[in-house]
Each structure stands twice: as C-alpha cells, then as structure tokens.
PDB file of C-alpha atoms in Angstrom:
ATOM      1  CA  MET A 230      -0.030  -0.098   0.086  1.00 59.00           C
ATOM      2  CA  ALA A 231       1.084   3.453  -0.716  1.00 57.00           C
ATOM      3  CA  ALA A 232       0.200   6.339   1.499  1.00 54.00           C
ATOM      4  CA  ILE A 233      -0.566   9.935   0.642  1.00 51.00           C
ATOM      5  CA  SER A 234      -1.013  12.331   3.237  1.00 49.00           C
ATOM      6  CA  MET A 235      -1.625  16.255   3.382  1.00 49.00           C
ATOM      7  CA  GLY A 236      -2.904  18.474   6.733  1.00 56.00           C
ATOM      8  CA  ALA A 237      -3.080  15.405   8.748  1.00 67.00           C
ATOM      9  CA  LEU A 238      -1.259  13.714  11.459  1.00 84.00           C
ATOM     10  CA  VAL A 239      -2.819  10.610  10.674  1.00 87.00           C
ATOM     11  CA  MET A 240       0.283   8.771   8.938  1.00 91.00           C
ATOM     12  CA  TRP A 241       2.703  10.092  11.579  1.00 92.00           C
ATOM     13  CA  SER A 242       0.607   8.684  14.150  1.00 91.00           C
ATOM     14  CA  TYR A 243       0.194   5.432  12.145  1.00 92.00           C
ATOM     15  CA  PHE A 244       3.836   4.915  11.839  1.00 93.00           C
ATOM     16  CA  GLU A 245       4.586   5.398  15.392  1.00 92.00           C
ATOM     17  CA  ARG A 246       1.733   2.970  16.267  1.00 92.00           C
ATOM     18  CA  PHE A 247       1.918   0.022  13.635  1.00 93.00           C
ATOM     19  CA  GLY A 248       5.258   0.561  11.795  1.00 94.00           C
ATOM     20  CA  THR A 249       5.680   0.631   8.187  1.00 94.00           C
ATOM     21  CA  ALA A 250       5.198  -3.168   7.347  1.00 93.00           C
ATOM     22  CA  ARG A 251       1.831  -2.583   5.355  1.00 92.00           C
ATOM     23  CA  VAL A 252       3.049   0.525   3.589  1.00 92.00           C
ATOM     24  CA  SER A 253       5.385   0.584   0.646  1.00 91.00           C
ATOM     25  CA  ARG A 254       6.281   4.447   0.081  1.00 92.00           C
ATOM     26  CA  TYR A 255       4.751   7.743   1.572  1.00 94.00           C
ATOM     27  CA  LEU A 256       4.185  11.008   0.155  1.00 94.00           C
ATOM     28  CA  ASN A 257       3.935  13.627   2.883  1.00 95.00           C
ATOM     29  CA  ILE A 258       2.586  16.691   1.852  1.00 94.00           C
ATOM     30  CA  ASP A 259       3.532  19.750   4.030  1.00 95.00           C
ATOM     31  CA  GLN A 260       2.992  18.031   7.278  1.00 93.00           C
ATOM     32  CA  SER A 261       5.165  18.356  10.408  1.00 94.00           C
ATOM     33  CA  PRO A 262       5.275  15.436  12.783  1.00 94.00           C
ATOM     34  CA  VAL A 263       5.184  18.162  15.379  1.00 95.00           C
ATOM     35  CA  ILE A 264       2.286  20.501  16.422  1.00 95.00           C
ATOM     36  CA  HIS A 265       3.114  22.443  19.316  1.00 96.00           C
ATOM     37  CA  ASN A 266       6.525  24.417  19.243  1.00 97.00           C
ATOM     38  CA  GLN A 267       9.102  22.987  21.392  1.00 94.00           C
ATOM     39  CA  PRO A 268      12.437  24.225  22.693  1.00 95.00           C
ATOM     40  CA  ASP A 269      14.214  22.147  20.380  1.00 95.00           C
ATOM     41  CA  TRP A 270      11.590  22.449  17.548  1.00 96.00           C
ATOM     42  CA  GLN A 271      10.125  25.738  16.505  1.00 96.00           C
ATOM     43  CA  GLY A 272       8.584  24.188  13.027  1.00 96.00           C
ATOM     44  CA  GLY A 273       5.297  23.594  14.640  1.00 96.00           C
ATOM     45  CA  LEU A 274       1.978  24.688  13.236  1.00 95.00           C
ATOM     46  CA  PHE A 275       2.053  28.598  12.470  1.00 96.00           C
ATOM     47  CA  GLY A 276       5.873  28.686  13.391  1.00 96.00           C
ATOM     48  CA  ASP A 277       6.910  31.985  15.190  1.00 95.00           C
ATOM     49  CA  ARG A 278       3.225  32.990  15.160  1.00 97.00           C
ATOM     50  CA  GLN A 279       1.930  29.996  16.964  1.00 97.00           C
ATOM     51  CA  LYS A 280       0.813  31.762  20.090  1.00 96.00           C
ATOM     52  CA  GLU A 281      -0.955  34.327  18.563  1.00 97.00           C
ATOM     53  CA  ARG A 282      -3.068  32.241  16.460  1.00 96.00           C
ATOM     54  CA  PHE A 283      -3.509  29.687  18.830  1.00 96.00           C
ATOM     55  CA  ALA A 284      -5.227  32.392  20.979  1.00 97.00           C
ATOM     56  CA  VAL A 285      -7.669  32.895  18.171  1.00 96.00           C
ATOM     57  CA  PHE A 286      -8.504  29.234  18.408  1.00 95.00           C
ATOM     58  CA  GLN A 287      -8.701  29.341  22.089  1.00 97.00           C
ATOM     59  CA  GLU A 288     -11.046  32.271  21.843  1.00 97.00           C
ATOM     60  CA  ILE A 289     -13.664  30.686  19.438  1.00 96.00           C
ATOM     61  CA  VAL A 290     -13.420  27.295  21.266  1.00 96.00           C
ATOM     62  CA  ASP A 291     -14.278  29.215  24.750  1.00 97.00           C
ATOM     63  CA  ARG A 292     -17.219  30.981  23.140  1.00 97.00           C
ATOM     64  CA  THR A 293     -18.797  27.880  21.724  1.00 96.00           C
ATOM     65  CA  LEU A 294     -18.287  25.462  24.528  1.00 95.00           C
ATOM     66  CA  PRO A 295     -21.514  26.699  26.142  1.00 95.00           C
ATOM     67  CA  TYR A 296     -23.211  25.664  23.114  1.00 94.00           C
ATOM     68  CA  ALA A 297     -21.691  22.373  22.513  1.00 87.00           C
ATOM     69  CA  GLN A 298     -25.054  20.328  22.915  1.00 89.00           C
ATOM     70  CA  VAL A 299     -26.857  22.825  20.424  1.00 91.00           C
ATOM     71  CA  GLU A 300     -27.843  20.271  17.823  1.00 85.00           C
ATOM     72  CA  HIS A 301     -28.094  22.900  14.753  1.00 92.00           C
ATOM     73  CA  PHE A 302     -25.856  25.799  13.894  1.00 95.00           C
ATOM     74  CA  THR A 303     -28.679  27.714  13.066  1.00 95.00           C
ATOM     75  CA  HIS A 304     -29.745  27.929  16.432  1.00 95.00           C
ATOM     76  CA  LEU A 305     -26.387  29.657  17.564  1.00 96.00           C
ATOM     77  CA  PRO A 306     -26.126  33.447  18.284  1.00 96.00           C
ATOM     78  CA  PHE A 307     -25.925  35.367  15.139  1.00 97.00           C
ATOM     79  CA  SER A 308     -22.551  36.941  16.277  1.00 97.00           C
ATOM     80  CA  LEU A 309     -21.194  33.526  17.180  1.00 97.00           C
ATOM     81  CA  LYS A 310     -21.815  32.014  13.865  1.00 97.00           C
ATOM     82  CA  ARG A 311     -20.246  34.885  12.178  1.00 97.00           C
ATOM     83  CA  ARG A 312     -17.089  34.578  14.206  1.00 96.00           C
ATOM     84  CA  VAL A 313     -17.037  30.752  13.804  1.00 96.00           C
ATOM     85  CA  THR A 314     -17.104  31.265   9.959  1.00 95.00           C
ATOM     86  CA  ASP A 315     -14.641  34.118   9.935  1.00 95.00           C
ATOM     87  CA  VAL A 316     -11.888  31.906  11.994  1.00 94.00           C
ATOM     88  CA  GLU A 317     -12.681  28.918   9.440  1.00 94.00           C
ATOM     89  CA  ARG A 318     -12.061  31.412   6.658  1.00 94.00           C
ATOM     90  CA  LEU A 319      -8.924  32.666   8.329  1.00 94.00           C
ATOM     91  CA  PHE A 320      -7.475  29.084   8.534  1.00 93.00           C
ATOM     92  CA  SER A 321      -8.217  28.522   5.078  1.00 94.00           C
ATOM     93  CA  LEU A 322      -6.616  31.534   3.621  1.00 96.00           C
ATOM     94  CA  LEU A 323      -3.539  30.768   5.558  1.00 96.00           C
ATOM     95  CA  SER A 324      -3.281  27.369   3.954  1.00 96.00           C
ATOM     96  CA  VAL A 325      -3.122  29.096   0.545  1.00 97.00           C
ATOM     97  CA  SER A 326      -0.504  31.336  -0.987  1.00 97.00           C
ATOM     98  CA  ARG A 327      -1.433  32.140  -4.752  1.00 97.00           C
ATOM     99  CA  PRO A 328      -3.808  35.032  -5.388  1.00 97.00           C
ATOM    100  CA  ARG A 329      -6.223  32.890  -7.373  1.00 97.00           C
ATOM    101  CA  SER A 330      -6.185  30.296  -4.462  1.00 97.00           C
ATOM    102  CA  LYS A 331      -7.233  33.140  -2.123  1.00 97.00           C
ATOM    103  CA  ALA A 332     -10.045  34.334  -4.333  1.00 97.00           C
ATOM    104  CA  VAL A 333     -11.441  30.650  -4.545  1.00 96.00           C
ATOM    105  CA  VAL A 334     -11.009  30.398  -0.601  1.00 95.00           C
ATOM    106  CA  GLN A 335     -12.968  33.720  -0.514  1.00 94.00           C
ATOM    107  CA  ALA A 336     -15.846  33.025  -2.651  1.00 93.00           C
ATOM    108  CA  LEU A 337     -16.600  29.612  -1.169  1.00 92.00           C
ATOM    109  CA  THR A 338     -16.474  30.655   2.389  1.00 91.00           C
ATOM    110  CA  HIS A 339     -17.897  33.885   2.551  1.00 89.00           C
ATOM    111  CA  GLN A 340     -21.731  34.175   3.709  1.00 89.00           C
ATOM    112  CA  ASN A 341     -23.445  37.408   3.731  1.00 93.00           C
ATOM    113  CA  ASP A 342     -25.560  38.027   6.659  1.00 94.00           C
ATOM    114  CA  HIS A 343     -28.775  36.785   5.046  1.00 94.00           C
ATOM    115  CA  LYS A 344     -27.460  33.397   4.117  1.00 94.00           C
ATOM    116  CA  LEU A 345     -25.343  33.120   7.463  1.00 95.00           C
ATOM    117  CA  ALA A 346     -28.665  33.527   9.117  1.00 93.00           C
ATOM    118  CA  PHE A 347     -30.018  30.486   7.679  1.00 94.00           C
ATOM    119  CA  TYR A 348     -26.633  28.462   7.119  1.00 93.00           C
ATOM    120  CA  ASN A 349     -26.842  24.826   8.408  1.00 91.00           C
ATOM    121  CA  HIS A 350     -23.143  24.215   9.162  1.00 93.00           C
ATOM    122  CA  GLN A 351     -23.261  20.476   9.828  1.00 92.00           C
ATOM    123  CA  THR A 352     -19.832  19.997  10.802  1.00 92.00           C
ATOM    124  CA  TRP A 353     -19.054  23.051  13.121  1.00 93.00           C
ATOM    125  CA  GLN A 354     -18.976  20.825  16.387  1.00 93.00           C
ATOM    126  CA  HIS A 355     -16.610  18.449  14.740  1.00 91.00           C
ATOM    127  CA  LYS A 356     -14.241  21.189  13.811  1.00 91.00           C
ATOM    128  CA  MET A 357     -14.496  22.994  17.391  1.00 93.00           C
ATOM    129  CA  ARG A 358     -13.422  19.463  18.774  1.00 91.00           C
ATOM    130  CA  CYS A 359     -10.265  19.521  16.463  1.00 88.00           C
ATOM    131  CA  LEU A 360      -9.224  22.666  17.416  1.00 90.00           C
ATOM    132  CA  GLN A 361      -9.504  21.798  21.161  1.00 92.00           C
ATOM    133  CA  ALA A 362      -7.341  18.774  20.314  1.00 90.00           C
ATOM    134  CA  TYR A 363      -4.774  20.866  18.380  1.00 88.00           C
ATOM    135  CA  LEU A 364      -4.686  23.331  21.430  1.00 94.00           C
ATOM    136  CA  ALA A 365      -4.738  20.612  24.179  1.00 93.00           C
ATOM    137  CA  ILE A 366      -2.867  17.563  23.052  1.00 92.00           C
ATOM    138  CA  PRO A 367       1.262  17.639  22.490  1.00 89.00           C
ATOM    139  CA  TYR A 368       1.235  15.788  19.267  1.00 93.00           C
ATOM    140  CA  ASP A 369       5.093  14.859  18.508  1.00 96.00           C
ATOM    141  CA  PHE A 370       5.988  11.738  16.661  1.00 94.00           C
ATOM    142  CA  ARG A 371       9.649  12.610  16.265  1.00 94.00           C
ATOM    143  CA  ALA A 372      10.277   9.478  18.416  1.00 91.00           C
ATOM    144  CA  GLY A 373       9.630   7.244  15.794  1.00 87.00           C
ATOM    145  CA  ILE A 374      10.509   8.840  12.587  1.00 91.00           C
ATOM    146  CA  GLU A 375      13.890   7.231  12.269  1.00 88.00           C
ATOM    147  CA  ASN A 376      12.123   3.929  12.062  1.00 92.00           C
ATOM    148  CA  VAL A 377      10.171   5.082   8.940  1.00 95.00           C
ATOM    149  CA  THR A 378      12.623   3.396   6.531  1.00 95.00           C
ATOM    150  CA  ILE A 379      10.227   3.194   3.651  1.00 95.00           C
ATOM    151  CA  PRO A 380      10.973   5.517   0.853  1.00 94.00           C
ATOM    152  CA  VAL A 381       9.364   8.877   1.546  1.00 95.00           C
ATOM    153  CA  VAL A 382       8.830  11.932  -0.773  1.00 94.00           C
ATOM    154  CA  ASN A 383       8.363  15.092   1.427  1.00 95.00           C
ATOM    155  CA  LEU A 384       6.606  17.499  -0.710  1.00 96.00           C
ATOM    156  CA  ILE A 385       6.882  21.051   0.841  1.00 96.00           C
ATOM    157  CA  GLY A 386       4.968  24.187  -0.031  1.00 96.00           C
ATOM    158  CA  GLY A 387       7.889  26.877  -0.090  1.00 97.00           C
ATOM    159  CA  ARG A 388       5.460  29.651   1.184  1.00 97.00           C
ATOM    160  CA  SER A 389       3.572  27.501   3.494  1.00 97.00           C
ATOM    161  CA  GLN A 390       2.337  29.724   6.530  1.00 96.00           C
ATOM    162  CA  LEU A 391       1.120  26.548   8.297  1.00 96.00           C
ATOM    163  CA  TYR A 392       4.663  24.878   8.444  1.00 96.00           C
ATOM    164  CA  ASP A 393       7.987  26.905   7.697  1.00 97.00           C
ATOM    165  CA  ALA A 394       9.804  25.235   4.788  1.00 97.00           C
ATOM    166  CA  LYS A 395      13.249  25.318   6.474  1.00 97.00           C
ATOM    167  CA  TRP A 396      11.740  23.143   9.175  1.00 97.00           C
ATOM    168  CA  GLN A 397      10.053  20.910   6.716  1.00 96.00           C
ATOM    169  CA  GLN A 398      13.463  20.237   5.074  1.00 97.00           C
ATOM    170  CA  GLN A 399      14.844  18.969   8.371  1.00 96.00           C
ATOM    171  CA  VAL A 400      12.196  16.431   8.551  1.00 96.00           C
ATOM    172  CA  THR A 401      13.622  14.986   5.280  1.00 96.00           C
ATOM    173  CA  GLN A 402      17.094  14.928   7.061  1.00 96.00           C
ATOM    174  CA  MET A 403      15.473  12.974   9.884  1.00 95.00           C
ATOM    175  CA  LEU A 404      13.924  10.557   7.560  1.00 95.00           C
ATOM    176  CA  PRO A 405      16.153   7.692   6.665  1.00 94.00           C
ATOM    177  CA  ASN A 406      15.198   7.051   3.132  1.00 95.00           C
ATOM    178  CA  ALA A 407      13.429  10.173   2.263  1.00 95.00           C
ATOM    179  CA  THR A 408      13.676  12.900  -0.883  1.00 94.00           C
ATOM    180  CA  GLU A 409      12.246  16.184  -1.133  1.00 95.00           C
ATOM    181  CA  ILE A 410      10.443  18.305  -3.363  1.00 96.00           C
ATOM    182  CA  VAL A 411       9.950  22.023  -2.880  1.00 96.00           C
ATOM    183  CA  LEU A 412       7.428  23.977  -4.777  1.00 97.00           C
ATOM    184  CA  PRO A 413       8.452  27.592  -4.117  1.00 96.00           C
ATOM    185  CA  ARG A 414       5.154  29.406  -4.746  1.00 96.00           C
ATOM    186  CA  SER A 415       3.153  27.022  -3.103  1.00 97.00           C
ATOM    187  CA  GLY A 416       1.285  27.489   0.355  1.00 97.00           C
ATOM    188  CA  HIS A 417       0.162  24.534   2.580  1.00 95.00           C
ATOM    189  CA  ALA A 418      -2.883  23.521   0.329  1.00 95.00           C
ATOM    190  CA  VAL A 419      -0.104  22.337  -2.430  1.00 96.00           C
ATOM    191  CA  PRO A 420      -2.852  20.599  -4.708  1.00 95.00           C
ATOM    192  CA  MET A 421      -4.822  23.955  -4.714  1.00 96.00           C
ATOM    193  CA  ASP A 422      -2.001  26.503  -5.084  1.00 98.00           C
ATOM    194  CA  GLU A 423      -0.074  24.278  -7.560  1.00 97.00           C
ATOM    195  CA  PRO A 424      -2.362  21.795  -8.980  1.00 97.00           C
ATOM    196  CA  ILE A 425      -0.129  20.954 -12.436  1.00 97.00           C
ATOM    197  CA  ASP A 426       3.078  20.762 -10.661  1.00 95.00           C
ATOM    198  CA  PHE A 427       1.038  18.600  -7.767  1.00 96.00           C
ATOM    199  CA  HIS A 428      -0.256  16.208 -10.450  1.00 95.00           C
ATOM    200  CA  LYS A 429       2.963  15.703 -11.925  1.00 94.00           C
ATOM    201  CA  VAL A 430       4.532  14.624  -8.301  1.00 94.00           C
ATOM    202  CA  LEU A 431       1.406  12.445  -7.609  1.00 94.00           C
ATOM    203  CA  LYS A 432       1.845  10.852 -10.879  1.00 93.00           C
ATOM    204  CA  LYS A 433       5.321   9.736 -10.694  1.00 92.00           C
ATOM    205  CA  PHE A 434       4.817   8.893  -7.122  1.00 92.00           C
ATOM    206  CA  CYS A 435       2.086   6.646  -8.183  1.00 89.00           C
ATOM    207  CA  GLU A 436       3.770   5.092 -11.156  1.00 88.00           C
ATOM    208  CA  ASN A 437       6.922   4.318  -9.101  1.00 78.00           C
ATOM    209  CA  ASP A 438       4.529   2.365  -6.680  1.00 63.00           C
ATOM    210  CA  LEU A 439       2.977   0.592  -9.809  1.00 55.00           C
ATOM    211  CA  ARG A 440       6.116  -0.443 -11.167  1.00 60.00           C
ATOM    212  CA  VAL A 441       7.450  -1.835  -7.768  1.00 55.00           C
ATOM    213  CA  ALA A 442       4.114  -3.593  -7.382  1.00 51.00           C
ATOM    214  CA  THR A 443       4.214  -5.079 -10.878  1.00 48.00           C
ATOM    215  CA  LYS A 444       8.025  -6.015 -10.535  1.00 50.00           C
ATOM    216  CA  LYS A 445       6.981  -8.068  -7.172  1.00 48.00           C
ATOM    217  CA  ARG A 446       4.261  -9.954  -9.208  1.00 45.00           C
ATOM    218  CA  LEU A 447       6.525 -10.811 -11.957  1.00 43.00           C
ATOM    219  CA  SER A 448       9.330 -12.125  -9.529  1.00 38.00           C
ATOM    220  CA  LYS A 449       6.522 -14.347  -8.051  1.00 37.00           C
ATOM    221  CA  VAL A 450       5.358 -15.589 -11.450  1.00 40.00           C
ATOM    222  CA  ALA A 451       9.034 -16.399 -12.269  1.00 37.00           C
ATOM    223  CA  PHE A 452       9.719 -18.062  -9.058  1.00 36.00           C
ATOM    224  CA  LEU A 453       6.473 -20.366  -9.732  1.00 37.00           C
ATOM    225  CA  GLY A 454       7.613 -21.107 -13.248  1.00 34.00           C
ATOM    226  CA  ASP A 455      11.209 -21.905 -12.069  1.00 35.00           C
ATOM    227  CA  ALA A 456       9.633 -24.375  -9.237  1.00 34.00           C
ATOM    228  CA  ALA A 457       7.357 -26.041 -11.878  1.00 35.00           C
ATOM    229  CA  LYS A 458      10.519 -26.884 -14.035  1.00 33.00           C
ATOM    230  CA  PHE A 459      12.089 -28.247 -11.177  1.00 31.00           C
ATOM    231  CA  LYS A 460       9.116 -30.380 -10.410  1.00 35.00           C
ATOM    232  CA  SER A 461       9.211 -31.836 -13.965  1.00 32.00           C
TER     233      SER A 461
END
C-alpha cells in the first residue's frame, strides 16, 4: 500500500503505532510530525506566530463551549455564527499562497448576513473538537521517525504559512530514506496552489509504486515457473 497525506497527522501517528510493514512508500504533503513548538523545535503549526494564532483558536473554542449540545448551527447566536465562519476562513486563507487560490477560498467561504442566518453548518461541532485537540494535545511523533525506513517523498510548500519550509526540510533529513520536492510558490494546500506541479509529483509517485508492485508480481510468477520446471 502506498500512502499519501496532507494536512493531517494520521500517517505519523500510524507509523508510530503500527510501523511501516503494510506501507510501501509515503508521499508527505507539507505536514510536520510536530504541532506545538518545543525548545528544540520551532517548526510547529504557524511557526513563530503560533502563540498569536492559537489564541484566536482558544477564543472561539471558549465561546462555543456553552453551546456544545446545540444540535443545529442555525440555533447559535448570529454573532457567534459569524465568528466561527470568520475563523474558518482565516485558517483556509492561511493554507493557500497564490492570489487565485485566495480568491477561490473567499468565494467559497463568505456568507452574507442573510445566508449566514439560515446556514446549517453540519460539521461545526466536529471542527471545534479538532481545534480543542490541536490546543490541548502535544502531538509529537519525532521519536519514531527514524523507524520510517520506507521511501518517503516530502513535498513542501515553499510559502506555507502553516509549516515553515526550512523546518520541513529538516524532516527530510530526519527520515532515513527520503527525498524532498519544494514548490517555491505554493502554500500548505499544495494541490490547490500548484495543481499542475502537484499532479506531476503525484503521477510519478503512483507510477513508481505501480512499477514496484508489478515487479513483485513478475518475480512471483518467475519463481513459480522455475518451481514447475524443477518438479518436472
């Protein structure tokens, strides 16, 4: 199985818990194995602006906590609905770098007052829980990174505002069998900022994996053929 990950800690967590025996290669898309900055690691989420932006997250989490049991987003006070959607838009805009990407994010996320009054945001509680987790849990999967010996392609957004490129390049150096590709004009959301270059990287990654899989199947067939000859 080949694995591809962007904007999630799922694979770093998977590798720590289960190892790499079931994964043949991994494409890591602008994702640090560390979320909170540490004395020895300042490449966490938002880099040197982490404290400032985490304070925004904490503020919206605190404001929504009294409404945790409210089933429908439409039942929240209008000012709170506006704040929730504004913070979501802020995070989305920080994820992209190119002007066209920012324009798309603005168009997709803006709700005028009339639309917002009737907007049924079905995942808002889930997103608030995710923010709580980011703030409270010290995600740090560096301890097991040296055990990720499978081939890794570390795809880095050169203008990522979520994870500083220089720290992402250190992740490449920590991995025993990794190469890196830096897209200098891309933010964190690489497929959105650089769709053509991303497609090229993804295509090459998948083709390499297919070639490995095909080679393994051919090796098995050749072995069985030799065995048949031996029996005869």
